[in-house]
CSV table of N, CA and C in Angstrom, one decimal:
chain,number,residue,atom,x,y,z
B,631,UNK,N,89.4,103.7,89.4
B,631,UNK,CA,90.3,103.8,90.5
B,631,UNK,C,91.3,104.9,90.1
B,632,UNK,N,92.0,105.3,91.3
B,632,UNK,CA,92.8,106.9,90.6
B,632,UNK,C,94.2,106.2,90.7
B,633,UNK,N,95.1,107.1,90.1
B,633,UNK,CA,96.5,106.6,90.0
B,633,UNK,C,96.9,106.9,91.2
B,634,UNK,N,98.0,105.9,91.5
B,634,UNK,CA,98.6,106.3,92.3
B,634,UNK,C,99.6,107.1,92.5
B,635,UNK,N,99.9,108.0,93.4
B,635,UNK,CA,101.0,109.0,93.8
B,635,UNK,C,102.3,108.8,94.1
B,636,UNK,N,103.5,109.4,93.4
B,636,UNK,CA,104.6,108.6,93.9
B,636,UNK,C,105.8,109.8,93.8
B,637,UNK,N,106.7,110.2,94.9
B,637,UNK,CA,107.2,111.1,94.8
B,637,UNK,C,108.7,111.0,95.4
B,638,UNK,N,109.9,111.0,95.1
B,638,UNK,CA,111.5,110.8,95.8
B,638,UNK,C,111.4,111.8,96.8
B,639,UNK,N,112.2,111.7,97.6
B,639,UNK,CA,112.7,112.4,99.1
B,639,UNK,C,114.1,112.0,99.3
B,640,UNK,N,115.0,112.5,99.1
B,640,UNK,CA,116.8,112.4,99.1
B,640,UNK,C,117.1,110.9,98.2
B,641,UNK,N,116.1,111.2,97.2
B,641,UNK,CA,117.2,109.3,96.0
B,641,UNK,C,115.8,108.4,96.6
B,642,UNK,N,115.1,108.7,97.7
B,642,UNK,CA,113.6,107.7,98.4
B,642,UNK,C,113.0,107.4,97.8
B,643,UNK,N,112.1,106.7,97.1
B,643,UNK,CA,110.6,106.5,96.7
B,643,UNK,C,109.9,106.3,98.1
B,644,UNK,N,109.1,107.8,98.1
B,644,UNK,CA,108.0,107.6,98.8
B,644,UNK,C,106.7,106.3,98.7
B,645,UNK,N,106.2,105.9,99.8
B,645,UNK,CA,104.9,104.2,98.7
B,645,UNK,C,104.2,105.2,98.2
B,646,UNK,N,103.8,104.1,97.2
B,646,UNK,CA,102.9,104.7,96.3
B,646,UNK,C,101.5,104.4,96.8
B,647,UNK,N,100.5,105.3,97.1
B,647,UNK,CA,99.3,105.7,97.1
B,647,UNK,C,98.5,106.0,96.5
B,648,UNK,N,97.2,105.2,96.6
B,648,UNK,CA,95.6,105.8,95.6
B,648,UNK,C,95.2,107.2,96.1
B,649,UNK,N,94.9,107.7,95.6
B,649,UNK,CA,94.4,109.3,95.6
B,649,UNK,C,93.1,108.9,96.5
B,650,UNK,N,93.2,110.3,97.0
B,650,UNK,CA,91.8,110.2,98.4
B,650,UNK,C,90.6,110.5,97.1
B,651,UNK,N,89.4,109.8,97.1
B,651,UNK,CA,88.5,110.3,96.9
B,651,UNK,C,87.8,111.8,96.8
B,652,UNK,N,88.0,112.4,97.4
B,652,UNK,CA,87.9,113.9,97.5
B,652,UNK,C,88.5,115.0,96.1
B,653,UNK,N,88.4,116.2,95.9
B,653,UNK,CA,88.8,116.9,94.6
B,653,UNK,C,90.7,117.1,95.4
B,654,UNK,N,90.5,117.3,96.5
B,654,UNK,CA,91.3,117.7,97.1
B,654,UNK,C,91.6,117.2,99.0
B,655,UNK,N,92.4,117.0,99.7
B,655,UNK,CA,93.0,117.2,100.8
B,655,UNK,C,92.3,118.3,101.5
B,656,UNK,N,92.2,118.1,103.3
B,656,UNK,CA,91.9,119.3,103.6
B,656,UNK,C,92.9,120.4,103.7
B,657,UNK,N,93.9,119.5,104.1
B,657,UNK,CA,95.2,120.6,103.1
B,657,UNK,C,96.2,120.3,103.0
B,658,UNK,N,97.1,120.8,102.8
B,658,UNK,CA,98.6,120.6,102.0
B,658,UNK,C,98.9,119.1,102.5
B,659,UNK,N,99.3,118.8,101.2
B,659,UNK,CA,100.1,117.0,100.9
B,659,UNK,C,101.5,117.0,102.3
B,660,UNK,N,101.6,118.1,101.8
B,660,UNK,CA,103.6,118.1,102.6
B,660,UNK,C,103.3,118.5,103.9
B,661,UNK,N,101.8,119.1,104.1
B,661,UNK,CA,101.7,119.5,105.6
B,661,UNK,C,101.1,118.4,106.4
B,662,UNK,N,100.8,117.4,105.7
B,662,UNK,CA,99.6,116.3,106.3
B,662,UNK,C,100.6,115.1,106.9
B,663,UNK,N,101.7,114.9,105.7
B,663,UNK,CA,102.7,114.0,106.2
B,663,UNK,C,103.3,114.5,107.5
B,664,UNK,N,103.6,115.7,107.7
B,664,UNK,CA,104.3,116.1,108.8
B,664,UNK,C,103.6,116.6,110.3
B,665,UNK,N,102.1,116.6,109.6
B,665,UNK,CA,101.3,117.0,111.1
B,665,UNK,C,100.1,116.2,111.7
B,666,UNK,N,99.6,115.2,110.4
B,666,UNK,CA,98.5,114.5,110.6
B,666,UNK,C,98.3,114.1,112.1
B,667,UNK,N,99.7,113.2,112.6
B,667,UNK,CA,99.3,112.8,113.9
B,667,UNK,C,98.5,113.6,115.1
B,668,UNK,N,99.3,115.4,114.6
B,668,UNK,CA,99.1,116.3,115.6
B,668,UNK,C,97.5,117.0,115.6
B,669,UNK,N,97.2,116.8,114.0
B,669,UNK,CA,95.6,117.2,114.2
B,669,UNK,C,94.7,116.1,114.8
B,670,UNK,N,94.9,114.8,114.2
B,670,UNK,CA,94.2,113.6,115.3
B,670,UNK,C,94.3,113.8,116.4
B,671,UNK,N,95.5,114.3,117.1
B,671,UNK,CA,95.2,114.6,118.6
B,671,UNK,C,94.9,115.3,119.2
B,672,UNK,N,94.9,116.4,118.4
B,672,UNK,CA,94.1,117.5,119.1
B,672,UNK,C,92.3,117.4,118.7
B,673,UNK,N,92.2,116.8,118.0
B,673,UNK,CA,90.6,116.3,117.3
B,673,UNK,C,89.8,115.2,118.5
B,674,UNK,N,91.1,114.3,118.7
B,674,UNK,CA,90.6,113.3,120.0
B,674,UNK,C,90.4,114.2,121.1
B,675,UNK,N,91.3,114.9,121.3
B,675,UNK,CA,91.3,115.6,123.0
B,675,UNK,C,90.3,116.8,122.7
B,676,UNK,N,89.7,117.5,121.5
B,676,UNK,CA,88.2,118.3,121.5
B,676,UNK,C,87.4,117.6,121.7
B,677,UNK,N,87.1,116.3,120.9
B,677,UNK,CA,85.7,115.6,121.1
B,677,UNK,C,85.4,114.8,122.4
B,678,UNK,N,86.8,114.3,122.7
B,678,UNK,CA,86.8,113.4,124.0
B,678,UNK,C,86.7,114.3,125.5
B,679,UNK,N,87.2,115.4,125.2
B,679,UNK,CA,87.8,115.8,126.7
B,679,UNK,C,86.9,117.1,126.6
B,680,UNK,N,86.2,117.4,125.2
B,680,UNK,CA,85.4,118.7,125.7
B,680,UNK,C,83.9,118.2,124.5
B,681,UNK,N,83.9,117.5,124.2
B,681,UNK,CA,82.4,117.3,123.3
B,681,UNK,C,82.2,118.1,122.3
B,682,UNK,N,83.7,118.6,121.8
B,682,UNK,CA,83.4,119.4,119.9
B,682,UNK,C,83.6,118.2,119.5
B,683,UNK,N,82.7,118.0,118.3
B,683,UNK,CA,83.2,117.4,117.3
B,683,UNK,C,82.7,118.1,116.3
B,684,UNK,N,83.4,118.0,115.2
B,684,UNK,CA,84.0,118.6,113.9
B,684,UNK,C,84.6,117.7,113.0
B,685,UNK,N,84.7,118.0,111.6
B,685,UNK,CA,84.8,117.2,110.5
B,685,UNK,C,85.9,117.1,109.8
B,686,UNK,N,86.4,118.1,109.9
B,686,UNK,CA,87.6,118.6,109.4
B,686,UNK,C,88.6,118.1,109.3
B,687,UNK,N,89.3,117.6,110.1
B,687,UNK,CA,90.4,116.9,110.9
B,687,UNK,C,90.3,115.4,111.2
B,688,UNK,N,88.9,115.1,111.4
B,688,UNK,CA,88.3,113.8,112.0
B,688,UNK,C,88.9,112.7,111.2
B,689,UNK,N,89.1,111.4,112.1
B,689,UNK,CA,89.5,110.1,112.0
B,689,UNK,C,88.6,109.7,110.5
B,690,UNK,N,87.3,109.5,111.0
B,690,UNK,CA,86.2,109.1,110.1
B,690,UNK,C,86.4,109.7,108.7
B,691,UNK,N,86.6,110.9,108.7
B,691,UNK,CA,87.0,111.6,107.4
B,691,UNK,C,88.2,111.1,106.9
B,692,UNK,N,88.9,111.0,107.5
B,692,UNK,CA,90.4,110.4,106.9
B,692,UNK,C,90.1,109.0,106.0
B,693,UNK,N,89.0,108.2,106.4
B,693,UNK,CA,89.1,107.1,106.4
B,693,UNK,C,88.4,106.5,105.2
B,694,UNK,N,87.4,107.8,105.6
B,694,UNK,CA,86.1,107.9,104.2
B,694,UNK,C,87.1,107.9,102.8
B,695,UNK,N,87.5,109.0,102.9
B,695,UNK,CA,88.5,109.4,101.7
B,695,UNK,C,89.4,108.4,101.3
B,696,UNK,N,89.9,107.8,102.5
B,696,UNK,CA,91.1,107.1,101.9
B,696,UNK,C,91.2,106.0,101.7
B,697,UNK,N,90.2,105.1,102.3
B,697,UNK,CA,90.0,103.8,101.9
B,697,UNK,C,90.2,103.4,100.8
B,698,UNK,N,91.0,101.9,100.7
B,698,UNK,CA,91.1,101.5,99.2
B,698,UNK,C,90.1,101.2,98.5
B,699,UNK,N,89.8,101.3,96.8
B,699,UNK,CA,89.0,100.9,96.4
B,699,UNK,C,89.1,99.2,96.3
B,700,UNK,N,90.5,98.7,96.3
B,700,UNK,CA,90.9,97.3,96.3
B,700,UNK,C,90.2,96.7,97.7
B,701,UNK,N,90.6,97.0,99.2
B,701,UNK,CA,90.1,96.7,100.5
B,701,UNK,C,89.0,97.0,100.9
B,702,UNK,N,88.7,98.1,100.3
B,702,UNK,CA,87.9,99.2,101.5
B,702,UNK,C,88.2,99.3,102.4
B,703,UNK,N,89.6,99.9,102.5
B,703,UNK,CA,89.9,99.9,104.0
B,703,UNK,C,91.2,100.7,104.0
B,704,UNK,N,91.9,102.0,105.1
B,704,UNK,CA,93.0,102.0,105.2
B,704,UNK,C,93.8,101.4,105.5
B,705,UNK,N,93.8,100.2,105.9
B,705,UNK,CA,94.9,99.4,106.8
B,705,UNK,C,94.9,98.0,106.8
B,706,UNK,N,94.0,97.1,105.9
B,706,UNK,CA,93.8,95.8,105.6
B,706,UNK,C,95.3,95.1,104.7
B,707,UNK,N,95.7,95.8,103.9
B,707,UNK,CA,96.8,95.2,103.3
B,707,UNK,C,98.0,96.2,103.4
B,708,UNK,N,99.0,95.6,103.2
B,708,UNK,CA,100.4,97.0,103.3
B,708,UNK,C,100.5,97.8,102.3
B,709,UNK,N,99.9,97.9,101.4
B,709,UNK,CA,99.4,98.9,100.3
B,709,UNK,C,98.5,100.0,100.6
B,710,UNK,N,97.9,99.5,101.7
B,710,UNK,CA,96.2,100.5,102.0
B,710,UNK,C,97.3,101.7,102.2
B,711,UNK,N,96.7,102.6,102.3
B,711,UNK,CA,96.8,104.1,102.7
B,711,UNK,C,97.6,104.5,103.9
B,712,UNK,N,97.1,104.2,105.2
B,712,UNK,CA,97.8,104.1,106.2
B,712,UNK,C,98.9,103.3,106.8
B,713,UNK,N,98.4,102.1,106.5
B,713,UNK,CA,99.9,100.9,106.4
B,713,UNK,C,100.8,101.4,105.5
B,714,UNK,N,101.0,101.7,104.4
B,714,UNK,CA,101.9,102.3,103.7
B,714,UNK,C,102.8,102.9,104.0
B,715,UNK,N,102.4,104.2,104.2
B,715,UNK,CA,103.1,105.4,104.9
B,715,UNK,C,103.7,104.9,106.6
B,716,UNK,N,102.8,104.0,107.3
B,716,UNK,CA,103.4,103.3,108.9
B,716,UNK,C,104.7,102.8,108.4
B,717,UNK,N,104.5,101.9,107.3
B,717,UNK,CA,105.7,100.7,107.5
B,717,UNK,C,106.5,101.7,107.1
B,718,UNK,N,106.1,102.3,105.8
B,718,UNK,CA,107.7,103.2,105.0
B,718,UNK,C,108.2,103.8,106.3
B,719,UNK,N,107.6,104.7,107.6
B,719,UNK,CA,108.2,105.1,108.5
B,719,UNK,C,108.6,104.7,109.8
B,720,UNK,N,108.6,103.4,109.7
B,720,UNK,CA,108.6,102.3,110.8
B,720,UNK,C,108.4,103.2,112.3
B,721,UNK,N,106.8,103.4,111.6
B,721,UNK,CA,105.6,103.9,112.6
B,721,UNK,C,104.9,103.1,113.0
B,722,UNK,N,104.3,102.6,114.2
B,722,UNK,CA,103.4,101.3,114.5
B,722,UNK,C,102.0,102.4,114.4
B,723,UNK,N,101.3,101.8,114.1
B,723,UNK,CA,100.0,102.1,113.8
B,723,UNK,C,99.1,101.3,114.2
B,724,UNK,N,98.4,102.4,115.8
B,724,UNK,CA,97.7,101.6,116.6
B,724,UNK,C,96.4,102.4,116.1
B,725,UNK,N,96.2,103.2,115.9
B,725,UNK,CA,94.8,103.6,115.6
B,725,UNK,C,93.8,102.6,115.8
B,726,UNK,N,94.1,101.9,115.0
B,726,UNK,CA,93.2,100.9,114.9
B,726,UNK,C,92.9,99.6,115.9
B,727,UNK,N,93.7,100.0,117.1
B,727,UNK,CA,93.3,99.3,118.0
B,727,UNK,C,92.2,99.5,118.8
B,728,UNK,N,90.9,101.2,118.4
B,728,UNK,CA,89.9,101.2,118.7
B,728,UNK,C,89.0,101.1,117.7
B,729,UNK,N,89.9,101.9,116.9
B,729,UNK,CA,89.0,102.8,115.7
B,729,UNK,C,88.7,102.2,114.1
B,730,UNK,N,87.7,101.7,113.6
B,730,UNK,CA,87.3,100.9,112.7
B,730,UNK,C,88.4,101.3,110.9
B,731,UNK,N,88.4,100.3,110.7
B,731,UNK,CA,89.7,100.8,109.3
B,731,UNK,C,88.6,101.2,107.9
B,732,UNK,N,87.7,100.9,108.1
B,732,UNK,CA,86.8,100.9,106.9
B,732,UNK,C,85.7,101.8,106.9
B,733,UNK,N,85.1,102.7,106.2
B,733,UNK,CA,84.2,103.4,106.2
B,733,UNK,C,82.6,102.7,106.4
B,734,UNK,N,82.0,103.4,107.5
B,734,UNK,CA,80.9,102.9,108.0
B,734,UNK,C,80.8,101.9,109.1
B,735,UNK,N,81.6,101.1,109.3
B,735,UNK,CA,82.4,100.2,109.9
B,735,UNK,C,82.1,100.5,111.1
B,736,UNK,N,81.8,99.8,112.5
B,736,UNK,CA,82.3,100.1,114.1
B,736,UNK,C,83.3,99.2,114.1
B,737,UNK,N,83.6,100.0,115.1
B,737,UNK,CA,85.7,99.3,115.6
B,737,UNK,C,85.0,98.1,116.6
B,738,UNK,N,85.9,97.3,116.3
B,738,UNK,CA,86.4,96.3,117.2
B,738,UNK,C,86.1,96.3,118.6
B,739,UNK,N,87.0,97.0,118.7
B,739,UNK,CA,87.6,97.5,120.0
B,739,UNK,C,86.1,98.1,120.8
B,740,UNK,N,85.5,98.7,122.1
B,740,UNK,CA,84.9,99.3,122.7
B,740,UNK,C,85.5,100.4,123.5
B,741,UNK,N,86.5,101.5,123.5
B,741,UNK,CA,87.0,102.5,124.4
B,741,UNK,C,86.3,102.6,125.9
B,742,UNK,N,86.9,102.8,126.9
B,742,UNK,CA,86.0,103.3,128.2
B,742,UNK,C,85.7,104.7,127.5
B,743,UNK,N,84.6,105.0,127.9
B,743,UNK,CA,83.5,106.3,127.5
B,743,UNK,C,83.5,107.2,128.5
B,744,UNK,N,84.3,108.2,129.3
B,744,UNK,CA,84.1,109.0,130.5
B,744,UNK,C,82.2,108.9,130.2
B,745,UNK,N,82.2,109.2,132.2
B,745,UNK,CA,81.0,109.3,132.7
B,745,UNK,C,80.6,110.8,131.8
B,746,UNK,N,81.2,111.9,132.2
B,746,UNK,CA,81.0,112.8,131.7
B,746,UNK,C,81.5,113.5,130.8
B,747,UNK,N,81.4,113.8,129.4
B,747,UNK,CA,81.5,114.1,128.2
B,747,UNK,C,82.5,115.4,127.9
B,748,UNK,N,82.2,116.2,128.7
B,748,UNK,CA,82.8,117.5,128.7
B,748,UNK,C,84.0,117.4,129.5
B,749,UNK,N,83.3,116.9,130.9
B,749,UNK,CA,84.5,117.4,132.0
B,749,UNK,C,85.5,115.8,132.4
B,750,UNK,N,84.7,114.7,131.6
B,750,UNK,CA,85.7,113.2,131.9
B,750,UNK,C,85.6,112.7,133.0
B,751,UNK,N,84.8,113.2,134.4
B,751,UNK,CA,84.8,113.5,135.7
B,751,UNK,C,84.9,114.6,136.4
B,752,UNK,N,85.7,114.4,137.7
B,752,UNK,CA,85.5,115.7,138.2
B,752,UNK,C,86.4,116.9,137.8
């Protein structure tokens, strides 16, 4: 299991986190806390609203990586990866009201699926 990560922000202890499986992030630690939301959204609204999908940025990737070795899962206990970081920023974290917390996993949930992939309709 890898050590966990732990870093102050003005006197703060940031939670402490298991390291992503990966050698590395797709990038910067300090840029991920501050934009993550913004690449999931633009990753949803490629794959959903025009049919790219890509790896890079993707939910599933996030999830591969970061899952606990304790849970297997980001969001099963308040330690996991994404609960962590939610609660420390008293962020609700709905993700997961489609989208499965554990690698390999199908979600719960079933999304409505536009008729059409590209265009969502007319």
């Amino acid at each position: 299991m890898a050590a966990p990560s732990s870093e102050a922000v003005a006197g703060v202890d940031l939670p402490k986190l298991e390291r992503g499986k990966g050698e590395k992030c797709v990038e910067d630690t300090q840029f991920m806390r501050r934009n993550h939301m913004d690449l999931l959204k633009h990753q949803r609204d490629e794959t959903m609203r025009k049919g790219i999908r890509t790896t890079r940025h993707s939910l599933k990737r996030c999830v591969e990586c970061h899952a606990s070795e304790k849970t297997g899962s980001v969001a099963a206990s308040k330690e996991d990866f994404c609960a962590a970081c939610h609660s420390y920023a008293s962020v609700k974290l709905d993700c997961w009201d489609c989208h499965a917390t554990r690698p390999g996993k199908k979600s719960a949930a079933s999304p409505h699926v536009p008729s059409q992939v590209n265009g969502g309709g007319q």
